[in-house]
Short mmCIF file of C-alpha atoms in Angstrom, two decimals:
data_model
loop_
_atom_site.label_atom_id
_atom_site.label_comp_id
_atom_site.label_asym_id
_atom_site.label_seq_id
_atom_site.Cartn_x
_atom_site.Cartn_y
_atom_site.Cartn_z
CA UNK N 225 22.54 -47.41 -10.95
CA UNK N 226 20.32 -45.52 -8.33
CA UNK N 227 22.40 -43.56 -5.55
CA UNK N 228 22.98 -45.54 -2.22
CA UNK N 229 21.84 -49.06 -3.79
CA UNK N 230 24.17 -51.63 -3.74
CA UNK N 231 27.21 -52.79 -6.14
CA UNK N 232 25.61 -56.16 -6.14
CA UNK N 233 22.05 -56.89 -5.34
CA UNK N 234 21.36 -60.45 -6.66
CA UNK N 235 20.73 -62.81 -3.53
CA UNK N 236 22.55 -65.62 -5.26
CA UNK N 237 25.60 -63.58 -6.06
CA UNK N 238 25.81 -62.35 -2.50
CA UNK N 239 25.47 -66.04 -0.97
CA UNK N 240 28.37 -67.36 -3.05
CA UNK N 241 30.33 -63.97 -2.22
CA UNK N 242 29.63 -65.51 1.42
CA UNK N 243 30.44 -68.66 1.21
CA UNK N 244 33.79 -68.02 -0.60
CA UNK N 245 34.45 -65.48 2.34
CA UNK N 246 33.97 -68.39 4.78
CA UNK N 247 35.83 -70.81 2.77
CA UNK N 248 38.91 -68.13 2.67
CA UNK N 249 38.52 -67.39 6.59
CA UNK N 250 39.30 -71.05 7.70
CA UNK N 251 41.25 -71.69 4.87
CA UNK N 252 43.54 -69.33 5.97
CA UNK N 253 43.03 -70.09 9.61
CA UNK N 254 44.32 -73.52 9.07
CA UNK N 255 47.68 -72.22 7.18
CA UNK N 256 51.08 -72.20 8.92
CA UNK N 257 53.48 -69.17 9.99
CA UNK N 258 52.13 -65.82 9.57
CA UNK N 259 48.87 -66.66 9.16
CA UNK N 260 48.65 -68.88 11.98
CA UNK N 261 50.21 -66.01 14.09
CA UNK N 262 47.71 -63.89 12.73
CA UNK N 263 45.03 -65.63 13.94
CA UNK N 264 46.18 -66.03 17.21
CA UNK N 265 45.61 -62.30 17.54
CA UNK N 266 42.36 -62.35 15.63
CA UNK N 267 40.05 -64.79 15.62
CA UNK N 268 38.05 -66.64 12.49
CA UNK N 269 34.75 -66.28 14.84
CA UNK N 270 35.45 -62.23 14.78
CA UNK N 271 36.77 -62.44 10.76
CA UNK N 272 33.29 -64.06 9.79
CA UNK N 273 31.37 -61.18 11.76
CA UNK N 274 33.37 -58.19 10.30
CA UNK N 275 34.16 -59.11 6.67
CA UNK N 276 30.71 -59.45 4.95
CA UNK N 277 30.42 -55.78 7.70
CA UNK N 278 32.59 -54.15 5.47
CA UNK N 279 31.27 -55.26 2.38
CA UNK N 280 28.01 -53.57 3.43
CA UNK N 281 29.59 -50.73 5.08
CA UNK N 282 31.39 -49.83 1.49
CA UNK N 283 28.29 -50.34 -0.54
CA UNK N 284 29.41 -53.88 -2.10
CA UNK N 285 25.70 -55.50 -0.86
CA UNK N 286 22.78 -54.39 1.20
CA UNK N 287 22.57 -56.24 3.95
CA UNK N 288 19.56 -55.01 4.56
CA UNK N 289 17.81 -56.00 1.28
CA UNK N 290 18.62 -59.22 1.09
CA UNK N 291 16.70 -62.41 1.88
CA UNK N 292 19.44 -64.33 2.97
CA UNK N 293 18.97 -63.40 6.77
CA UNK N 294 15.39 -64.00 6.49
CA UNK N 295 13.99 -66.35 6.20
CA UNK N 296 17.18 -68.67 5.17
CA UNK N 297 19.53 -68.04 8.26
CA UNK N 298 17.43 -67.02 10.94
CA UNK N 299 14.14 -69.07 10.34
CA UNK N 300 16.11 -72.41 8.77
CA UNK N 301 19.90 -72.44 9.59
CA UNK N 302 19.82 -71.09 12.91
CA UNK N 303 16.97 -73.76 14.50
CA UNK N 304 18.75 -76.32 12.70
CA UNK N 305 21.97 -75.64 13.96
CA UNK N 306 19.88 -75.84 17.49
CA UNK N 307 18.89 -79.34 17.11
CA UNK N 308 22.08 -80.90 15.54
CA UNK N 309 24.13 -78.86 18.72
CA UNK N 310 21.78 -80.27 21.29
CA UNK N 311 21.13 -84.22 20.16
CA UNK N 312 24.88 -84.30 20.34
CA UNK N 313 24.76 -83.98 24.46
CA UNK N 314 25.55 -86.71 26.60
CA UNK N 315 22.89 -86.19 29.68
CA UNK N 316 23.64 -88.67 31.28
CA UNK N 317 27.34 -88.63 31.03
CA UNK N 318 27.45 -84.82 32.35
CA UNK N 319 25.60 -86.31 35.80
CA UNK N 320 28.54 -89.07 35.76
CA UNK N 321 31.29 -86.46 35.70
CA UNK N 322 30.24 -85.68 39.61
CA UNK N 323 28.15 -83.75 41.66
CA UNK N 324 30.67 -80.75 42.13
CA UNK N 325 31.85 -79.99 38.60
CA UNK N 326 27.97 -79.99 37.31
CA UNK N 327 27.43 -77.58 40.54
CA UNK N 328 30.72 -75.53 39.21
CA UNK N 329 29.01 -75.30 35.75
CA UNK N 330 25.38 -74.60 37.21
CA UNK N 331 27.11 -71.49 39.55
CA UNK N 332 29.09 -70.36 36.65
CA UNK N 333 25.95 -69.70 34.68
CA UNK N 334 24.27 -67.94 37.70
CA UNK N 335 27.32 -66.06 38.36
CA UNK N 336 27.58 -64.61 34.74
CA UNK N 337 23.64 -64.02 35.26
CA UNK N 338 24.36 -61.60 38.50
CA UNK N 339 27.46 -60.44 36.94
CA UNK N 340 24.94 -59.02 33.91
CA UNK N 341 22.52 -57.29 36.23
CA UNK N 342 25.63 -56.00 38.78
CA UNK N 343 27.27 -54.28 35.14
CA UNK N 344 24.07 -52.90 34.06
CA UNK N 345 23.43 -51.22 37.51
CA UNK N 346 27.04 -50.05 37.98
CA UNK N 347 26.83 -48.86 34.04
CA UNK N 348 23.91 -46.85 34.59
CA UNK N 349 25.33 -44.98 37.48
CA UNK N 350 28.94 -44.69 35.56
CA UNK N 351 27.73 -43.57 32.36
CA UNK N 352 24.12 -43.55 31.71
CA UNK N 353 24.47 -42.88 27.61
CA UNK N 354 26.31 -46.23 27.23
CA UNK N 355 22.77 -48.24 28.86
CA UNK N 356 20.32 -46.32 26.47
CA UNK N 357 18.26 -47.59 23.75
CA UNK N 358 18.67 -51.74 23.10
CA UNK N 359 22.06 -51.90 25.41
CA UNK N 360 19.73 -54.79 27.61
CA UNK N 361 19.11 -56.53 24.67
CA UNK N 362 22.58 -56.96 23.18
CA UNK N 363 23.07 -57.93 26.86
CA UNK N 364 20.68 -60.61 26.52
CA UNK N 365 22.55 -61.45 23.27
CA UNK N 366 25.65 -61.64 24.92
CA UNK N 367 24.51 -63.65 28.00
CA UNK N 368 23.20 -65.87 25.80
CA UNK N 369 27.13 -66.41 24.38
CA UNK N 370 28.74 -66.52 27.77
CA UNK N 371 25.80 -69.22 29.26
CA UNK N 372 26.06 -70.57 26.02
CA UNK N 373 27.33 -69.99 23.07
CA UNK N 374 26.87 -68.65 19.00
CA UNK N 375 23.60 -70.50 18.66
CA UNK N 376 22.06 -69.17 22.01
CA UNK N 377 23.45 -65.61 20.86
CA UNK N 378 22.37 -65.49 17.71
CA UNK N 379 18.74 -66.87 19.13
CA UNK N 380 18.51 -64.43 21.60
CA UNK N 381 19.00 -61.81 18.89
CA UNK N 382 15.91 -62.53 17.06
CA UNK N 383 13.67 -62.77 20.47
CA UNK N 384 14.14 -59.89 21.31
CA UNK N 385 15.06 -58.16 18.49
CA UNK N 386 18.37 -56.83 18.99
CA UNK N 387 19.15 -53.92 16.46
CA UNK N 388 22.18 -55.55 14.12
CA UNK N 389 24.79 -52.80 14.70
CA UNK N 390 24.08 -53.17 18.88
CA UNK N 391 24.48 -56.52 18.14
CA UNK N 392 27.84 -56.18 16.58
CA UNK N 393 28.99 -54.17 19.51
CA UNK N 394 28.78 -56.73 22.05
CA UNK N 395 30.50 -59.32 19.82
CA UNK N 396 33.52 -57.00 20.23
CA UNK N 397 32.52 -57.08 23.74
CA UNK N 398 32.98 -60.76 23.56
CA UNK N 399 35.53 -61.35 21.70
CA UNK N 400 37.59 -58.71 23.33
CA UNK N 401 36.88 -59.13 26.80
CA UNK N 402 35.80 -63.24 26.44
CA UNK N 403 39.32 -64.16 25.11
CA UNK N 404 41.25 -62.40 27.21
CA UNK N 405 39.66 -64.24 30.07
CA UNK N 406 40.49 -67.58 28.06
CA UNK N 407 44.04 -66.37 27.63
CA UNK N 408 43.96 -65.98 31.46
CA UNK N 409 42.79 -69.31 32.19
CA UNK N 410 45.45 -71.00 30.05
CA UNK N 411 48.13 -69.15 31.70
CA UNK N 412 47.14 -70.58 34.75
CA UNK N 413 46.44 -73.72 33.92
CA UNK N 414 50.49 -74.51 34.01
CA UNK N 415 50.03 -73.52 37.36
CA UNK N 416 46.66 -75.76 38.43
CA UNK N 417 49.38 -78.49 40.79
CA UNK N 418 50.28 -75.25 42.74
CA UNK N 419 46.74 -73.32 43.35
CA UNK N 420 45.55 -77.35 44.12
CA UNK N 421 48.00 -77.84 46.39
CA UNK N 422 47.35 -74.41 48.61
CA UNK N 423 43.74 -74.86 48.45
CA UNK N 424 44.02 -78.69 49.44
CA UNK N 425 41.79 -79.59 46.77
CA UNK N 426 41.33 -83.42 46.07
CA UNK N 427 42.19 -84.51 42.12
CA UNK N 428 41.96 -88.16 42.03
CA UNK N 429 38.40 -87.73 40.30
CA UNK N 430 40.40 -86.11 37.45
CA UNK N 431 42.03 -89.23 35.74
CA UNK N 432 38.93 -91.36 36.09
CA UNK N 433 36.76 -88.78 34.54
CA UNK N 434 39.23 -87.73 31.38
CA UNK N 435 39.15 -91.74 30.79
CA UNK N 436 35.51 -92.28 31.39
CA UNK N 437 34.48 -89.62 28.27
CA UNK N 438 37.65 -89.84 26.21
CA UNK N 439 36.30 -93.59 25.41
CA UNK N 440 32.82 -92.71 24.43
CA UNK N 441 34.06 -90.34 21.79
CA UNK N 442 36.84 -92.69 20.58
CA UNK N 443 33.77 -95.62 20.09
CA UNK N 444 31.93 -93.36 17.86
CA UNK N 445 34.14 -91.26 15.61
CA UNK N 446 33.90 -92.61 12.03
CA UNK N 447 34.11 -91.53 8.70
CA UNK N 448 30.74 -90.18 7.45
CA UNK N 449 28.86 -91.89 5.04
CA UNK N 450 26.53 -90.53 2.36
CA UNK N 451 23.60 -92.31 4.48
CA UNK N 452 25.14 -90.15 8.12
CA UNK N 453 25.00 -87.27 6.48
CA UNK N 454 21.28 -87.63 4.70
CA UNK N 455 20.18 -88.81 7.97
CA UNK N 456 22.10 -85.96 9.69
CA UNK N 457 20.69 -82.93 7.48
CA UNK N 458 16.98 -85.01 7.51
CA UNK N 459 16.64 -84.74 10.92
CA UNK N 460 17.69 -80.60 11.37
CA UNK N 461 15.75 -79.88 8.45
CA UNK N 462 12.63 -82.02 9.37
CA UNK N 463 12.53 -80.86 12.93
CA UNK N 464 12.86 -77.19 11.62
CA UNK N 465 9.67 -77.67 9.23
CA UNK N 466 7.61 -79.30 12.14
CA UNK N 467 8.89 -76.92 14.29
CA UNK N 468 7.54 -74.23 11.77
CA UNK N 469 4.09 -76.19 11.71
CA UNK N 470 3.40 -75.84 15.02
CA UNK N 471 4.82 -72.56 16.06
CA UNK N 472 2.61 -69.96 14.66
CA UNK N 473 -0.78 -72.14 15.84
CA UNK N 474 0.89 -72.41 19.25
CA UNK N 475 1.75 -68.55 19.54
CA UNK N 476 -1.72 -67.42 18.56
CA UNK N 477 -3.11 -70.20 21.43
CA UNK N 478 -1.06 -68.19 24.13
CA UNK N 479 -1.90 -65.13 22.99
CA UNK N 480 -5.19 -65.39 23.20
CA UNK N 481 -5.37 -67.41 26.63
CA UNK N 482 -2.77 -66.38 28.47
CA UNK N 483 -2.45 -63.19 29.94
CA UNK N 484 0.81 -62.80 30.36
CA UNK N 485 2.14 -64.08 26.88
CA UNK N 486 2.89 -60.63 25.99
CA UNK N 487 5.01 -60.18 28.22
CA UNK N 488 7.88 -63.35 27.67
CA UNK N 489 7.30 -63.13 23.88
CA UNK N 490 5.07 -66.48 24.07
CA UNK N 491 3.01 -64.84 21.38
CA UNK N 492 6.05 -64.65 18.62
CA UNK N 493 5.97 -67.87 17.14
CA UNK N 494 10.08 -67.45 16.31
CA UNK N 495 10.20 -68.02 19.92
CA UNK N 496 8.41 -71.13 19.75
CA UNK N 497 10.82 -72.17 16.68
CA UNK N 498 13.64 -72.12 18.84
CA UNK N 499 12.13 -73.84 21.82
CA UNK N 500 10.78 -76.67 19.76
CA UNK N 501 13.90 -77.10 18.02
CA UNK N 502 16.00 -77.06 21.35
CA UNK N 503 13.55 -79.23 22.93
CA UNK N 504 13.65 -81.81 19.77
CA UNK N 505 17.20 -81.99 19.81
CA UNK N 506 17.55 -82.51 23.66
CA UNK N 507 14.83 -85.65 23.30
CA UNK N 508 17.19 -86.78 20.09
CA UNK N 509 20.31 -86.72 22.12
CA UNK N 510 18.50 -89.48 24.52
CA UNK N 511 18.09 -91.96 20.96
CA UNK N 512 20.78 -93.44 18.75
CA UNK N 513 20.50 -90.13 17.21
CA UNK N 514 23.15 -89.08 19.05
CA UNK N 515 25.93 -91.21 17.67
CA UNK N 516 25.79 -88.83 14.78
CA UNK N 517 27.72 -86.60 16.03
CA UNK N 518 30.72 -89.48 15.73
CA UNK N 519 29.89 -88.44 11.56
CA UNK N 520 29.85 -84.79 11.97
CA UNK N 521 26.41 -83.65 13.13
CA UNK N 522 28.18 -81.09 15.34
CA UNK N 523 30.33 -79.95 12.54
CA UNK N 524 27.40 -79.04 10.20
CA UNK N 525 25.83 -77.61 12.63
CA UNK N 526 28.26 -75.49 13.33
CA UNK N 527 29.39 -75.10 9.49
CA UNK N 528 24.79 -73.83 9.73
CA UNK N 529 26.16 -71.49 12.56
CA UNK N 530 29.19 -69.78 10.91
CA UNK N 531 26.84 -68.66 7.58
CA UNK N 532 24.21 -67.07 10.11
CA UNK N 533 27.19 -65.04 11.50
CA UNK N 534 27.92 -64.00 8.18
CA UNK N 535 24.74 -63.23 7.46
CA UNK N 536 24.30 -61.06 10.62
CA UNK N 537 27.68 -59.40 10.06
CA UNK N 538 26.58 -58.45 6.13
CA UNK N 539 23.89 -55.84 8.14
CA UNK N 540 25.86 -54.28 10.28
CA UNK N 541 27.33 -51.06 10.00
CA UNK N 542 30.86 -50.67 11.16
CA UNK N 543 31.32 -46.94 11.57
CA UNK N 544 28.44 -47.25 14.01
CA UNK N 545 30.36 -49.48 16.56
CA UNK N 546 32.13 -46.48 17.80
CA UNK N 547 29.27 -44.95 19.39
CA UNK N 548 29.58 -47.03 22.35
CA UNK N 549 33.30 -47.35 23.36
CA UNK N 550 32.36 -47.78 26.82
CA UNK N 551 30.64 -51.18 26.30
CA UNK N 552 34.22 -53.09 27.17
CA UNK N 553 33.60 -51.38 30.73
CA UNK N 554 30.86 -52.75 30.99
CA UNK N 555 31.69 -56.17 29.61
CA UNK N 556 34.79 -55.94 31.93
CA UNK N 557 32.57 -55.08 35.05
CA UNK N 558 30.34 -58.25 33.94
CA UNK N 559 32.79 -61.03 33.83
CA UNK N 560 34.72 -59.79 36.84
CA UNK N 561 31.64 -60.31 39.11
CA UNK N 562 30.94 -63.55 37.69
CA UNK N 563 34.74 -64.22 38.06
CA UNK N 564 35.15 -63.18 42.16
CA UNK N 565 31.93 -65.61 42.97
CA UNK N 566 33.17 -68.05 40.89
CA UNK N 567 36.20 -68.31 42.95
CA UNK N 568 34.73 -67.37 46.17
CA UNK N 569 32.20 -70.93 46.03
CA UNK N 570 35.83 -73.08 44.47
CA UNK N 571 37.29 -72.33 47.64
CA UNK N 572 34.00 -73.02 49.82
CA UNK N 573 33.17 -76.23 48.05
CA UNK N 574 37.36 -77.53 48.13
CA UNK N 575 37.20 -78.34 44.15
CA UNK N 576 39.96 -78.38 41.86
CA UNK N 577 41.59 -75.17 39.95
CA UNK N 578 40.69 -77.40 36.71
CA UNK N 579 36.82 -77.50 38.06
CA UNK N 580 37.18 -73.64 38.52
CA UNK N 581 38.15 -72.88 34.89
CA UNK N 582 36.54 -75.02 32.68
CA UNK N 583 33.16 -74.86 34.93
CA UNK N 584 33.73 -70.86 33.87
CA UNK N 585 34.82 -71.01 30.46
CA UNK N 586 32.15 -73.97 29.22
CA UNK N 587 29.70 -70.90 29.96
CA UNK N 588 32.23 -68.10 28.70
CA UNK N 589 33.75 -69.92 25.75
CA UNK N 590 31.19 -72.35 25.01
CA UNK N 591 32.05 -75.87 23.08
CA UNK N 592 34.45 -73.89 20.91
CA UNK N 593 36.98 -72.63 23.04
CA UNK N 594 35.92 -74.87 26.70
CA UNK N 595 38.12 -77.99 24.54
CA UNK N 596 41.05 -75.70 24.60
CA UNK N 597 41.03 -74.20 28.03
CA UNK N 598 40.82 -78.18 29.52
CA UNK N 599 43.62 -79.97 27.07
CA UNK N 600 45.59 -76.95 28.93
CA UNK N 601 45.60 -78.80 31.57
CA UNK N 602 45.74 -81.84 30.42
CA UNK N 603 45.30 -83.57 26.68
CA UNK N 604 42.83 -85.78 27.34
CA UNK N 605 40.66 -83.60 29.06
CA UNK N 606 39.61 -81.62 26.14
CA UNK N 607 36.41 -83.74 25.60
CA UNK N 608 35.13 -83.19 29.04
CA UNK N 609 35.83 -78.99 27.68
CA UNK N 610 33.75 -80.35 25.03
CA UNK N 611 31.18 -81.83 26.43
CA UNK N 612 30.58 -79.17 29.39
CA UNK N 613 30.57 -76.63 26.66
CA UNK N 614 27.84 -78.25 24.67
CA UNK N 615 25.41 -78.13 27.57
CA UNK N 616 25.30 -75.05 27.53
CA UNK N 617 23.85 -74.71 23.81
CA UNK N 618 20.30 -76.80 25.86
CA UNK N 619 20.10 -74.66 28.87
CA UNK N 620 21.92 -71.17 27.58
CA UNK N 621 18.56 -70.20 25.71
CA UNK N 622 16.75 -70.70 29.05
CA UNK N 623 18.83 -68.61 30.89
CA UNK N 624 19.87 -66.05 28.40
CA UNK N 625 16.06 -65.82 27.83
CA UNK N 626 15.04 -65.14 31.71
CA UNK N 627 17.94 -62.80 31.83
CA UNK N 628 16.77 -61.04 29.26
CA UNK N 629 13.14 -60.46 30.40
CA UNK N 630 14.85 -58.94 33.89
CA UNK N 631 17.28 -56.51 32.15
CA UNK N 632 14.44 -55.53 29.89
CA UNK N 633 12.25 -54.39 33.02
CA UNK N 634 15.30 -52.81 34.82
CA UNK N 635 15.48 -50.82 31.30
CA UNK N 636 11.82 -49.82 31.17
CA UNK N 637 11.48 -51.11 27.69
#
């Protein structure tokens, strides 16, 4: 065997190394005592990143080499996983849940915005190093998490083409300083009636609301049939190829007659892949397309997600991470900004503590970890977590995307 190449190099072998490496992470996640006290330290999300990391970092497989990434998880997985996340959203129903909790949301995604460009100002005074090279691009990656959530991050990745072990960095970044946060939030969630009670905050909205969406999901959960779930993968996999079709002849159109194509990346046509796909899926989510999500579209979608995070982790090199210890500083700097204005407009606006948290972690945590923070406070609540946290997988690319554009100019890149 040459030096340096790889234990195993067959792309087949390597996606069923994968998979079984998934199946064994939630497996395992779902187990009682130790495990289950081991994953309350670390989570699956991190596991799935930093397994198929060391298998590349020993020499077991190339990350690198294989095909897997691309074109299978960036160009077909990860768009898919974009339009089975979005149809899922309820528009409507997010407008219904009142004018200040959409407000709370809308602030908590320009807060974590400012926060970004506050931490990369203070960063590059603090420590200059740290901010060098692609450091505004795994930002952009990373805003695209905390507006977001794994979809929008993993997007953002390819846009701007965020170098895989700077990538890896700031999913420590978000893990580490991400779940604390959540760990925060829970805390206080036992003590919402008190914070309430000194702010003077009016609640009565709260039982109203936790009815109002707990019945919508309870009408369409079902048992998937073999139809649900043909009409479920037809529809990702269908937009995906017409999102293909029309991509590349729609980057080459701005390119050539609009000046300033260059500059947003309207001229790559993966960024076109990913706003076609977003788009298609919002539009779905107005149909009865959306009713699939009552037979798992969410979950497959996801289940796309979770191999493209594999996939990512399999290039990474883990020795590497260390270069940049101070990237928790800045990560720390970040959410602390977004956390003090936050606060500051709950207590000018008079909303609930609950409003204040899960308005913050629908952005931080996303639709993953948003359910968890709200049946904190109360059970049936969790959907509304849910539901908050899935809007963010429509406008998070947006965002992430502008943000992205302004750190890359503060950077000179």
């Amino acid at each position: 065997m040459p030096e340096n190449q790889a234990l195993i190099t067959n792309d087949i072998v390597v996606l069923g190394l994968i998979a079984a490496t998934l199946g064994a992470v939630f497996w395992t996640a779902s187990l009682p005592g130790a495990w289950k006290k081991f994953y309350s330290f670390v989570p699956a999300l991190l596991l799935c990143y930093f397994i198929p990391g060391i298998y590349n970092t020993v020499g077991l497989i190339d990350g690198e080499a294989t095909r897997l990434y691309n074109p299978v998880a960036s160009r077909v997985l990860l768009p898919a996983a974009l339009v089975l996340l979005t149809l899922t959203i309820d528009i409507r129903g997010v407008m219904r849940l009142g004018p200040k909790l959409v407000l709370m949301y809308a602030l908590a995604s320009l807060t974590v915005m400012a926060g970004a460009v506050v931490a990369f100002m203070a960063m590059s005074f603090i420590h200059p190093p740290t901010m060098a090279g692609d450091t505004w691009g795994g930002m952009a990656a990373l805003a695209g998490s905390w507006i977001g959530g794994g979809a929008n991050m993993l997007a953002m990745k390819e846009i701007f083409d965020v170098d895989e072990t700077t990538f890896g960095q700031f999913v420590v970044v978000d893990v580490g300083v991400g779940y604390v946060w959540m760990a925060v939030l829970i805390f206080l969630a036992g003590r919402a009636k008190a914070i309430d009670a000194r702010s003077g905050a009016d609640t009565s909205a709260l039982d109203e609301l936790q009815e109002r969406i707990a019945s919508y999901q309870a009408q369409h959960d079902r048992v998937a049939s073999l139809t649900d779930l043909m009409l479920i993968v037809g529809i990702a996999l269908g937009v995906v190829g017409l999102a293909h079709a029309l991509a590349t002849p729609m980057a080459n159109w701005f390119a050539a007659n609009v000046s300033w194509a260059r500059q947003v990346s309207l001229h790559e046509p993966f960024v076109w892949i990913v706003v076609l796909s977003t788009l298609a899926g919002l539009l779905l989510s107005f149909t009865r397309a959306r009713t699939l999500d009552g037979a798992g579209a969410s979950k497959i979608g996801t289940l796309f997600l979770y191999f493209l995070i594999a996939c990512i982790g399999m290039q990474m090199d883990l020795v590497a991470l260390l270069d940049k210890p101070l990237l928790l500083l800045l990560g720390v700097i970040w959410i602390s900004v977004h956390i003090v204005l936050l606060w500051i407009a709950a207590k000018l606006l008079h909303v609930p503590f609950f409003y204040f948290a899960i308005g913050s972690q629908s952005n931080i945590g996303g639709p993953a970890s948003a359910p968890v923070v709200a049946s904190a406070f109360h059970p049936a609540l969790a959907p509304v977590g849910a539901l908050l946290g899935a809007v963010g997988y429509a406008t998070g690319t947006v965002a992430a995307y502008v943000l992205g554009l302004i750190l890359k100019s503060m950077a000179g890149a």
